[in-house]
CSV table of C-alpha atoms in Angstrom, one decimal:
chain,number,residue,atom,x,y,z
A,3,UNK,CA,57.5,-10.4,4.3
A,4,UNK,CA,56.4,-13.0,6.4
A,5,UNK,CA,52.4,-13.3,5.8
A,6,UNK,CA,51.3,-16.8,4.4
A,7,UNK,CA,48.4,-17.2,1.7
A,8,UNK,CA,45.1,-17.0,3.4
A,9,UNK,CA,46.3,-14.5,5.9
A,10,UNK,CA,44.3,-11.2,6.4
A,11,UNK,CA,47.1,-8.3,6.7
A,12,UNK,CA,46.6,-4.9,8.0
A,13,UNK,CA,48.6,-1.7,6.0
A,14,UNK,CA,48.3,1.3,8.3
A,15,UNK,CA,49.1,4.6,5.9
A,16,UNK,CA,49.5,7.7,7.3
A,17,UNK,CA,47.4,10.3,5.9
A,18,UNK,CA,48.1,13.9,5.8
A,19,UNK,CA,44.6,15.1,4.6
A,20,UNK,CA,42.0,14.9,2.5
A,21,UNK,CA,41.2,16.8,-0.1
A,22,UNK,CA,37.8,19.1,0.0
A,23,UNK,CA,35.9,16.9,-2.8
A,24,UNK,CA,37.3,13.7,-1.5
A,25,UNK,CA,35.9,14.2,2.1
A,26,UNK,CA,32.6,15.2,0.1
A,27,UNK,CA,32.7,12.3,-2.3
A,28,UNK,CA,33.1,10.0,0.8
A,29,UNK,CA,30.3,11.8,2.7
A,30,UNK,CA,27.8,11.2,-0.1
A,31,UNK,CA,28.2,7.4,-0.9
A,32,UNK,CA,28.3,6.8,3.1
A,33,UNK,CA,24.9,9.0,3.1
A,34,UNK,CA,23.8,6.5,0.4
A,35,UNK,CA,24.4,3.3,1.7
A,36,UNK,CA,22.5,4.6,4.7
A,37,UNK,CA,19.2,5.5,2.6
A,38,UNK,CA,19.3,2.6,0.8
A,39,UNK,CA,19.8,0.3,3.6
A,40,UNK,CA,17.1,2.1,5.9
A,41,UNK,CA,14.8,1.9,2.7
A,42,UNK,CA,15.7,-2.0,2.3
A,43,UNK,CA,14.5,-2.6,5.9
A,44,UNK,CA,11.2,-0.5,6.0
A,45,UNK,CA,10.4,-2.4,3.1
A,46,UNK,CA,10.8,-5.5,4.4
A,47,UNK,CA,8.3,-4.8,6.8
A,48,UNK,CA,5.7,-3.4,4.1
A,49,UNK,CA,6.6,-7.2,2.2
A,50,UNK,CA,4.0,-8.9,4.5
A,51,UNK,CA,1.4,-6.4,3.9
A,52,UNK,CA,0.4,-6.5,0.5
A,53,UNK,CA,-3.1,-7.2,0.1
A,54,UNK,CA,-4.1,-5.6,3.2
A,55,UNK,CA,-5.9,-1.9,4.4
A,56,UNK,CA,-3.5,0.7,5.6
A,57,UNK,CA,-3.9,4.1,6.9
A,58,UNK,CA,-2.3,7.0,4.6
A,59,UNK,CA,-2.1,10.6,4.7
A,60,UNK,CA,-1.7,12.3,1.8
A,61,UNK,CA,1.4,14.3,1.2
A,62,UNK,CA,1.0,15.5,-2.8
A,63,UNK,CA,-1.4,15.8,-5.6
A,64,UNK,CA,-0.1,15.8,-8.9
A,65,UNK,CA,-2.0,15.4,-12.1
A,66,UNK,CA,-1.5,11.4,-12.8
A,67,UNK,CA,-0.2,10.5,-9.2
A,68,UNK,CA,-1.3,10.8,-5.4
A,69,UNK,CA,1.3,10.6,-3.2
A,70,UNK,CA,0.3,8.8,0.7
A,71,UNK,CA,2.3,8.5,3.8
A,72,UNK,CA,1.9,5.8,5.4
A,73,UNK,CA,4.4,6.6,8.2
A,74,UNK,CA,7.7,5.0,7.8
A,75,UNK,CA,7.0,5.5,3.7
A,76,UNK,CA,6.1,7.1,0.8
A,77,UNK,CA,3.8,5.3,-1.6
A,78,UNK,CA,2.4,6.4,-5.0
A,79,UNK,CA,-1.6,5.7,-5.7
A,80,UNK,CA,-1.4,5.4,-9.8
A,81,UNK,CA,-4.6,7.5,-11.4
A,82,UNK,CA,-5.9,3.9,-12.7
A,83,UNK,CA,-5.8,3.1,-9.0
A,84,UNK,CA,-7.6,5.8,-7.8
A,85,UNK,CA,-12.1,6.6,-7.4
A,86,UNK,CA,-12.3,8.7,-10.2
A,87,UNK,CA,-15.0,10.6,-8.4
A,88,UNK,CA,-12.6,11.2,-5.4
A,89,UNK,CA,-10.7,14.7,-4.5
A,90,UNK,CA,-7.7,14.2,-3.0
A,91,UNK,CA,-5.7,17.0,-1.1
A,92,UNK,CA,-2.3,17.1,1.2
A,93,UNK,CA,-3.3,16.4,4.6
A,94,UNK,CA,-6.2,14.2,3.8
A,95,UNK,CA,-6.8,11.0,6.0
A,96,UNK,CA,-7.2,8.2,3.6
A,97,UNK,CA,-7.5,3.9,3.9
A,98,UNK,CA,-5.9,2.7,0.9
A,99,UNK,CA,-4.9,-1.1,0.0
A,100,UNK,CA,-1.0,-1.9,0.2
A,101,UNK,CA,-1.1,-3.2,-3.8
A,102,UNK,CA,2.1,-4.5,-4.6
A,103,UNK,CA,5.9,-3.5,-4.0
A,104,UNK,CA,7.6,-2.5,-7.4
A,105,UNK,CA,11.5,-2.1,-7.0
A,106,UNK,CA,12.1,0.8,-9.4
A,107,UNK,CA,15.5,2.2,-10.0
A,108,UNK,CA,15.3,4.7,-7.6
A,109,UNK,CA,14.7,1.4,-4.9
A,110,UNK,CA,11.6,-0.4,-4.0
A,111,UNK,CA,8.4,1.9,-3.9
A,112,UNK,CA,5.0,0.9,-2.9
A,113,UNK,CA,1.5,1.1,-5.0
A,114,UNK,CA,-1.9,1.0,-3.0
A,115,UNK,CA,-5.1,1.1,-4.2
A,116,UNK,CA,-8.3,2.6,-3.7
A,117,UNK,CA,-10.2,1.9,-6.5
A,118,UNK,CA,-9.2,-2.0,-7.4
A,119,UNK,CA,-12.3,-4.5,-6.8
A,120,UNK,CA,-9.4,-6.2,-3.9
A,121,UNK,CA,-10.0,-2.7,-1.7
A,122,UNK,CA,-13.6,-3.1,-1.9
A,123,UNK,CA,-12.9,-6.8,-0.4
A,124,UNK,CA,-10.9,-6.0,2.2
A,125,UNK,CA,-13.3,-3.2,3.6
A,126,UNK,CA,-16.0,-6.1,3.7
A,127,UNK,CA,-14.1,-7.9,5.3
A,128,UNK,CA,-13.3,-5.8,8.1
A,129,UNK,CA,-17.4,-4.8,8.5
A,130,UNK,CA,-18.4,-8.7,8.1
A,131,UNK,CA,-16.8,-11.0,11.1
A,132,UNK,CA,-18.8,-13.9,9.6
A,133,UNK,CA,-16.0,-13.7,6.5
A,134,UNK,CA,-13.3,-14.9,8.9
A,135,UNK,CA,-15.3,-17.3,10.5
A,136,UNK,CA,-16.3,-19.4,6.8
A,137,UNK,CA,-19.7,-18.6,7.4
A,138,UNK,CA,-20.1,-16.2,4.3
A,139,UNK,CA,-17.5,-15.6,1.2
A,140,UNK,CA,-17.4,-12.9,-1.5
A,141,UNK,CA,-17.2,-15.0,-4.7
A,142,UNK,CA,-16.4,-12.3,-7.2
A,143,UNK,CA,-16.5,-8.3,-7.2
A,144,UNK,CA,-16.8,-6.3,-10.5
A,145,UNK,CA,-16.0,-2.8,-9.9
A,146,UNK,CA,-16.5,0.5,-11.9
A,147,UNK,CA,-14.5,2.6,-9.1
A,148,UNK,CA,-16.4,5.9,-7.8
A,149,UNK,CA,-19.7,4.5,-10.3
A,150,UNK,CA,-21.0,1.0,-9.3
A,151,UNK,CA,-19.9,-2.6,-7.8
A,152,UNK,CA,-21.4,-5.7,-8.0
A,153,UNK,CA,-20.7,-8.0,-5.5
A,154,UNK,CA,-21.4,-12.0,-5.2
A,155,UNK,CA,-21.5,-13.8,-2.1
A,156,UNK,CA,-22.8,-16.8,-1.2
A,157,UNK,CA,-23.2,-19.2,2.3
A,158,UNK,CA,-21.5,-22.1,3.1
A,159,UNK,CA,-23.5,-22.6,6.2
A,160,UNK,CA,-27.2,-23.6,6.1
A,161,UNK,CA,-30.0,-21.1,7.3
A,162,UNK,CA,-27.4,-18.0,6.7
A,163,UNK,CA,-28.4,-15.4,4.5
A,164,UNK,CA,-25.3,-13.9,2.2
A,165,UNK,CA,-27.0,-11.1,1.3
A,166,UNK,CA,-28.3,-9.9,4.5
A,167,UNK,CA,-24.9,-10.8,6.4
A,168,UNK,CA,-23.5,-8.0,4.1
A,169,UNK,CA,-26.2,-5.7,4.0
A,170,UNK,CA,-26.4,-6.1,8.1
A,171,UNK,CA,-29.5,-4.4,10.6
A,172,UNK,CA,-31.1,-1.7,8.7
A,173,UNK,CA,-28.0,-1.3,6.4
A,174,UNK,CA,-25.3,-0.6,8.8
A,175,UNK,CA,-22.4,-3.0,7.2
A,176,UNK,CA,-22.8,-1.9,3.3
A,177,UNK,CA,-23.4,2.0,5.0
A,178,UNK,CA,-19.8,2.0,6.8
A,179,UNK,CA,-18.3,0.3,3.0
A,180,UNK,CA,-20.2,3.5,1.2
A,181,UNK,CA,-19.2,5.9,3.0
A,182,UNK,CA,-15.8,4.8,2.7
A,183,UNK,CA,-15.6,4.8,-0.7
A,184,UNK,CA,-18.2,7.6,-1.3
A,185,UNK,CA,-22.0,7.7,-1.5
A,186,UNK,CA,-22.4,8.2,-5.1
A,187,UNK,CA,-20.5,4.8,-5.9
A,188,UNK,CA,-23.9,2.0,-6.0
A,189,UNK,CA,-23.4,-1.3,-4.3
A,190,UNK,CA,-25.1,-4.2,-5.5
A,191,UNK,CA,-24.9,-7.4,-3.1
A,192,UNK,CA,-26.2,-10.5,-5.2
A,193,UNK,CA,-26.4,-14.0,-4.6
A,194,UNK,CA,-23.6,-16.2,-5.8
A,195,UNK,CA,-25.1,-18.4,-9.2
């Protein structure tokens, strides 16, 4: 009787009990907004890794899709996205590149990548310090997954040679990239024109 407009008022009931489907009805949407929130937060963290290397296990096979853990997620690598060449299996260590994000109905799920022209530049860049420093840049990659890449790089500091920045002593940078992405995929480092 007396509340005034604006006022928050509490109405205690007394409830005698609930009903078998209600308490289960309850449960579930509770369970819910729990998944969905957890899943809102772990991607959140995944947001500001886009475009960068993780490490994945992989959890399924299935004839279009490989499924990878990477830890606090589940993320799907497309067959477009994977080396053709490659065998994948459940248990399997793999580095893979955190694509994009795509919020699907079933909530946000993560794409990576191993066979986009982007992976290949981001394993170079881990191999070749001189890319951080502005010393050396990959101008352009063309990339036939599991068969061949091309790769352009040029120098933007005089007396350093792209190629043989990439290449490194006796072959040891483009070595670590192949046997990354598999020894029957041919690199080809060429000067940027």
């Amino acid at each position: 009787k007396n509340a005034t407009l604006g006022e928050t008022i509490e109405v205690h009931h007394k409830v005698q009990s609930f009903g078998r489907v209600a308490a289960q009805t309850a449960k579930q949407v509770i369970l819910q907004r729990l998944r969905e929130a957890e899943r809102e937060i772990v991607m959140a963290e995944y947001e500001d890794k886009i475009g960068t290397l993780i490490n994945g296990i992989v959890t399924r096979v299935e004839a279009r899709i490989v499924r990878v853990d990477l830890g606090k997620t589940q993320a799907i690598m497309p067959a477009s996205e994977q080396i053709q060449s490659e065998r994948y299996f459940p248990g399997q260590r793999i580095k893979v590149l955190l694509k994009d994000i795509e919020k699907g109905f079933r909530g946000p799920q993560p794409v990576v990548s191993r066979g986009s022209a982007d992976f290949m530049r981001q394993l170079f860049a881990a191999e070749v310090p001189e890319m951080d420093g502005g010393a050396v840049e990959i101008k352009n990659i063309s990339r036939e997954a599991g068969v061949r890449s091309k790769i352009a790089v040029s120098s933007l500091v005089q007396g350093v040679d792209p190629v043989g920045t990439f290449v490194g002593g006796h072959g040891t940078r483009v070595n670590a990239v192949m046997s990354e992405v598999g020894e029957q995929e041919k690199i080809d480092i060429i000067v940027w024109d």
